XYZ file of C-alpha atoms in Angstrom:
356
model
C 161.221 170.212 209.389
C 162.149 166.641 208.606
C 161.250 165.803 205.057
C 159.376 162.748 203.950
C 162.333 161.012 202.231
C 161.267 158.826 199.366
C 164.746 158.563 197.846
C 165.588 155.203 196.275
C 169.079 155.167 197.915
C 170.937 156.353 199.800
C 167.643 156.332 201.566
C 165.677 156.873 204.782
C 166.995 155.222 207.879
C 165.384 155.036 211.329
C 165.702 158.186 213.385
C 167.312 156.091 216.236
C 170.082 155.138 213.861
C 170.818 158.805 212.981
C 170.899 159.685 216.676
C 173.129 156.863 217.772
C 175.473 157.348 214.766
C 175.761 161.046 215.529
C 176.772 160.296 219.115
C 179.275 157.696 218.042
C 180.877 160.174 215.645
C 181.438 162.406 218.635
C 182.397 159.783 221.125
C 182.093 156.044 220.408
C 181.453 153.736 223.451
C 182.771 156.415 225.833
C 186.218 155.824 224.425
C 186.997 159.484 223.867
C 187.359 158.669 220.165
C 185.072 159.069 217.195
C 183.820 155.988 215.346
C 185.512 157.714 212.329
C 188.920 157.460 213.867
C 189.067 154.234 215.801
C 191.241 151.362 214.615
C 189.374 148.599 212.748
C 191.428 146.217 214.813
C 190.398 147.729 218.132
C 188.443 145.660 220.525
C 185.366 147.943 220.233
C 185.140 147.678 216.381
C 185.846 143.961 216.184
C 182.868 143.559 218.542
C 180.847 145.674 216.115
C 181.853 143.506 213.122
C 181.174 140.222 214.912
C 177.749 141.420 216.149
C 176.698 142.769 212.741
C 177.657 139.435 210.998
C 175.950 137.345 213.571
C 172.804 139.493 213.634
C 172.474 139.408 209.860
C 172.494 135.573 209.916
C 170.022 135.554 212.794
C 167.447 137.840 211.199
C 167.550 135.880 207.934
C 166.899 132.647 209.888
C 170.173 131.026 208.754
C 171.702 130.277 212.124
C 173.270 126.791 212.132
C 172.747 126.300 208.400
C 176.354 126.734 207.183
C 176.282 130.400 206.180
C 178.678 133.279 206.639
C 177.938 136.992 206.524
C 180.510 139.417 205.126
C 180.529 143.132 204.997
C 182.507 144.146 201.928
C 183.223 147.235 199.840
C 182.436 148.091 196.322
C 178.613 147.951 196.396
C 176.429 145.436 194.798
C 178.101 146.323 191.502
C 181.394 144.657 192.607
C 179.380 141.438 193.431
C 178.367 141.379 189.771
C 182.015 140.572 189.242
C 182.762 138.503 192.336
C 179.896 136.059 191.781
C 181.099 134.661 188.443
C 184.742 134.877 189.531
C 183.977 132.567 192.442
C 181.220 130.386 191.098
C 181.675 130.016 187.275
C 183.988 127.193 186.393
C 186.603 127.396 183.643
C 184.584 126.761 180.390
C 181.526 126.807 182.629
C 178.030 128.347 182.183
C 175.885 130.678 184.256
C 172.216 131.369 183.985
C 170.680 134.854 184.561
C 167.136 136.336 184.728
C 167.161 139.710 183.088
C 164.474 141.781 185.016
C 165.965 145.236 184.986
C 168.942 147.542 184.772
C 171.010 145.923 187.561
C 170.309 142.435 186.271
C 171.587 143.557 182.904
C 174.764 145.044 184.510
C 175.335 141.693 186.361
C 175.002 139.816 183.062
C 177.607 142.060 181.446
C 180.144 141.247 184.083
C 179.444 137.418 183.851
C 180.047 137.463 180.089
C 183.732 138.198 180.746
C 184.075 134.802 182.531
C 182.203 132.389 180.224
C 178.932 131.364 178.640
C 176.135 133.478 180.145
C 172.577 132.297 179.342
C 169.711 134.690 179.726
C 166.825 132.345 180.633
C 164.159 135.075 180.243
C 163.890 138.869 179.912
C 161.305 141.562 180.129
C 163.372 144.162 178.304
C 160.915 144.341 175.448
C 158.317 145.757 177.813
C 160.710 148.100 179.440
C 160.990 145.748 182.472
C 157.421 146.344 183.553
C 156.998 142.743 184.684
C 158.959 139.841 186.139
C 159.576 136.974 183.536
C 158.090 133.605 184.508
C 157.943 130.005 183.250
C 161.535 129.852 182.191
C 163.942 126.883 182.348
C 167.206 126.944 184.162
C 169.930 124.814 182.492
C 170.653 121.828 184.639
C 174.407 122.130 183.810
C 174.650 125.869 184.856
C 177.179 126.568 187.565
C 174.631 128.951 189.156
C 171.440 130.913 188.547
C 171.335 134.598 189.280
C 168.297 136.729 189.855
C 167.339 140.237 191.287
C 164.582 140.066 193.794
C 163.497 143.659 193.534
C 164.025 146.074 190.641
C 164.443 149.569 192.156
C 164.193 151.545 188.967
C 161.204 149.790 187.460
C 159.167 149.014 190.640
C 158.855 145.233 190.189
C 159.554 142.390 192.652
C 159.816 138.623 192.462
C 156.977 137.170 194.494
C 158.387 133.638 194.249
C 161.606 132.050 193.262
C 162.310 129.047 190.933
C 162.804 125.527 192.306
C 166.186 124.334 190.978
C 169.094 122.105 191.885
C 171.370 124.697 190.463
C 173.080 127.014 193.072
C 170.958 130.175 193.348
C 172.375 133.716 193.771
C 170.094 136.691 194.497
C 170.792 140.381 194.398
C 168.504 141.700 197.170
C 169.818 145.259 197.403
C 166.532 146.910 197.595
C 164.298 144.572 199.541
C 166.525 142.621 201.966
C 165.083 142.346 205.460
C 161.739 143.630 204.196
C 159.744 140.414 203.842
C 159.824 136.794 205.087
C 161.515 134.478 202.594
C 163.003 131.045 202.983
C 166.494 132.526 202.647
C 168.092 129.065 202.802
C 167.082 128.403 199.165
C 169.874 130.862 198.147
C 173.625 130.017 198.064
C 174.640 133.671 197.931
C 172.577 136.655 198.791
C 174.158 140.109 198.339
C 172.785 143.690 198.960
C 174.266 147.165 198.912
C 173.539 148.633 202.333
C 172.336 151.938 201.076
C 168.771 150.966 199.974
C 167.293 149.244 203.000
C 170.003 148.547 205.701
C 172.431 151.417 206.202
C 174.443 154.192 204.497
C 176.317 153.778 201.273
C 179.789 152.281 201.614
C 179.293 148.589 202.445
C 177.766 145.513 201.036
C 176.284 142.615 202.881
C 177.149 139.202 201.390
C 175.618 136.130 202.822
C 177.256 133.004 201.474
C 176.857 129.211 201.996
C 180.169 127.919 203.032
C 179.874 124.802 200.972
C 179.822 126.710 197.686
C 183.154 128.407 198.262
C 186.343 127.382 196.371
C 184.825 125.180 193.601
C 185.385 127.278 190.490
C 188.890 126.060 189.843
C 189.954 129.575 189.062
C 192.801 131.620 190.393
C 191.102 134.518 192.075
C 192.698 137.732 193.237
C 192.744 137.991 196.900
C 190.342 140.863 197.437
C 187.800 139.168 195.198
C 188.064 135.722 196.678
C 185.117 134.759 198.927
C 187.231 132.137 200.647
C 189.819 134.559 201.720
C 187.160 137.106 202.831
C 185.451 134.482 204.897
C 188.656 133.285 206.454
C 189.550 136.905 207.356
C 186.100 137.424 208.800
C 185.536 140.520 206.623
C 188.771 142.077 207.782
C 191.109 141.158 204.922
C 191.707 144.754 204.547
C 190.460 147.899 206.402
C 186.633 147.611 206.278
C 184.254 150.594 205.905
C 183.998 151.104 209.628
C 181.213 153.740 209.886
C 178.809 152.205 207.282
C 179.096 148.797 209.078
C 178.462 150.450 212.372
C 175.391 152.195 211.090
C 174.248 148.932 209.504
C 174.571 147.150 212.812
C 172.361 149.839 214.366
C 169.787 149.273 211.683
C 169.867 145.530 212.058
C 169.370 145.991 215.795
C 166.389 148.319 215.076
C 164.875 145.569 212.876
C 165.218 143.062 215.675
C 163.713 145.469 218.213
C 160.779 146.089 215.885
C 159.900 142.426 215.884
C 162.176 141.155 213.103
C 161.378 140.733 209.380
C 157.945 139.364 209.944
C 156.798 142.516 211.800
C 158.287 144.801 209.217
C 156.721 142.856 206.419
C 153.318 143.495 207.857
C 153.908 147.212 208.028
C 155.528 147.278 204.512
C 152.395 145.524 203.032
C 150.185 148.132 204.760
C 152.225 150.994 203.360
C 152.212 149.593 199.837
C 148.493 148.832 199.906
C 147.741 152.370 201.020
C 149.686 153.860 198.176
C 148.705 151.454 195.445
C 145.045 151.771 196.374
C 145.287 155.557 195.770
C 147.059 154.992 192.417
C 144.344 152.579 191.298
C 141.452 154.591 192.430
C 142.546 158.017 191.595
C 141.812 158.675 187.787
C 144.788 161.100 187.665
C 147.336 158.335 188.217
C 148.280 154.890 186.870
C 150.871 152.367 187.939
C 153.923 151.791 185.883
C 154.561 148.069 186.709
C 152.229 145.248 186.047
C 149.964 144.693 189.086
C 150.991 141.166 189.813
C 154.616 142.107 190.046
C 154.438 145.397 191.895
C 157.181 146.048 194.376
C 156.384 146.713 197.956
C 159.619 148.784 198.280
C 159.595 150.916 195.080
C 156.227 152.121 193.909
C 156.385 153.527 190.419
C 153.495 155.455 188.950
C 152.662 158.126 186.283
C 150.193 160.904 185.730
C 147.494 159.953 183.244
C 147.721 163.520 181.890
C 151.259 164.936 181.749
C 149.784 168.429 181.761
C 149.240 168.064 185.544
C 152.955 167.602 186.127
C 153.804 171.130 187.155
C 150.892 171.422 189.577
C 151.531 168.045 191.190
C 155.282 168.706 191.538
C 154.537 171.970 193.323
C 152.090 170.280 195.694
C 154.257 167.445 196.837
C 157.235 169.770 197.233
C 155.081 172.000 199.396
C 154.180 168.966 201.433
C 157.804 168.588 202.279
C 158.126 165.408 200.274
C 161.581 164.601 198.769
C 163.124 162.152 196.391
C 159.917 161.170 194.528
C 160.957 161.823 190.867
C 160.997 158.715 188.769
C 164.115 157.267 187.159
C 164.655 158.538 183.642
C 164.102 154.974 182.331
C 160.459 155.037 183.506
C 159.600 158.702 183.983
C 156.813 159.749 186.269
C 157.288 159.102 189.995
C 158.893 156.632 192.225
C 158.057 156.347 195.942
C 160.635 154.160 197.806
C 158.984 153.004 200.938
C 161.669 151.068 202.685
C 161.607 149.654 206.127
C 162.149 152.906 207.926
C 159.482 154.874 206.109
C 156.644 155.477 208.493
C 153.138 154.974 207.251
C 152.252 158.524 208.303
C 154.666 159.700 205.508
C 152.918 157.514 202.964
C 149.576 159.107 204.075
C 151.059 162.523 203.309
C 151.744 161.593 199.774
C 148.274 159.964 199.427
C 146.748 163.124 200.701
C 148.526 165.204 198.108
C 147.322 162.868 195.363
C 143.760 163.217 196.643
C 144.143 166.992 196.828
C 145.299 167.085 193.193
C 142.142 165.190 192.091
C 139.949 167.658 194.046
C 141.857 170.575 192.462
C 141.681 169.496 188.836
């Protein structure tokens, strides 16, 4: 029986994507070859790359606005390095919002390149909220934020107004809600949390920001060279890009980001309502900053842990254990998670309350 997969990433993907990917592994486009063995320079795969890049731009509403989409390797963690390499000038300055573990890791990489200003942090509260009312230095080369914090279950509900170029790590909530994506100069996201399998990273970059750092950048880390090569500077991760394309096509078929946002809000409301109304549970993140992608919650009495764990496992639920930084539980309800699966978890929580 198919499990209800709440894993934070690699995560659940649409069943259609699994089915189509499986067929492509056996015989891609009736070529007699597997997607795993075709040349990345073949006509068939070049078409995949071109469609994936174009569709990402289309879904984000950035057509005709001077943006390029890249599918790169190294995960979002490599972008922690590439962003300052490409945007921070010699003797320059970057501004960062510290809202969680991955933001902290991005800050560490930026500090190798120059002055890195932390404009605000919620570390003292174990990242249970998103910092607000901070000032971004006007002379910063860029401002970096993380839209959704997978580990702690918090999400930025709005973004600052600034004349400084803005960079956003959207690894765990990209394509999940309608945003004015044109306010960002760079958006990046590891595919494995809401877009595809592990192995590729989507980078959406405004062309006008490229090549202004004054630095000599190694070729593989140079956005200008990657854009010029159309994501084919070296052999790209063929299969993860193909599966990501299938997921992007699924998003479009479902009605685009707006349609998925409506469903995501309904799933989150269903689960948070149970957390707030059931006396055996409590939310881990502050209510105003709760993520619609990663729902973190705790038992009010840890003595019920063994019983609850047994119940959700018997209900065929997987991947719900919380990160060690928070404890408790984390239900990742990405785009492909059906609301029926969320109802299964809610029913288990209700059953626990009846049992205790």
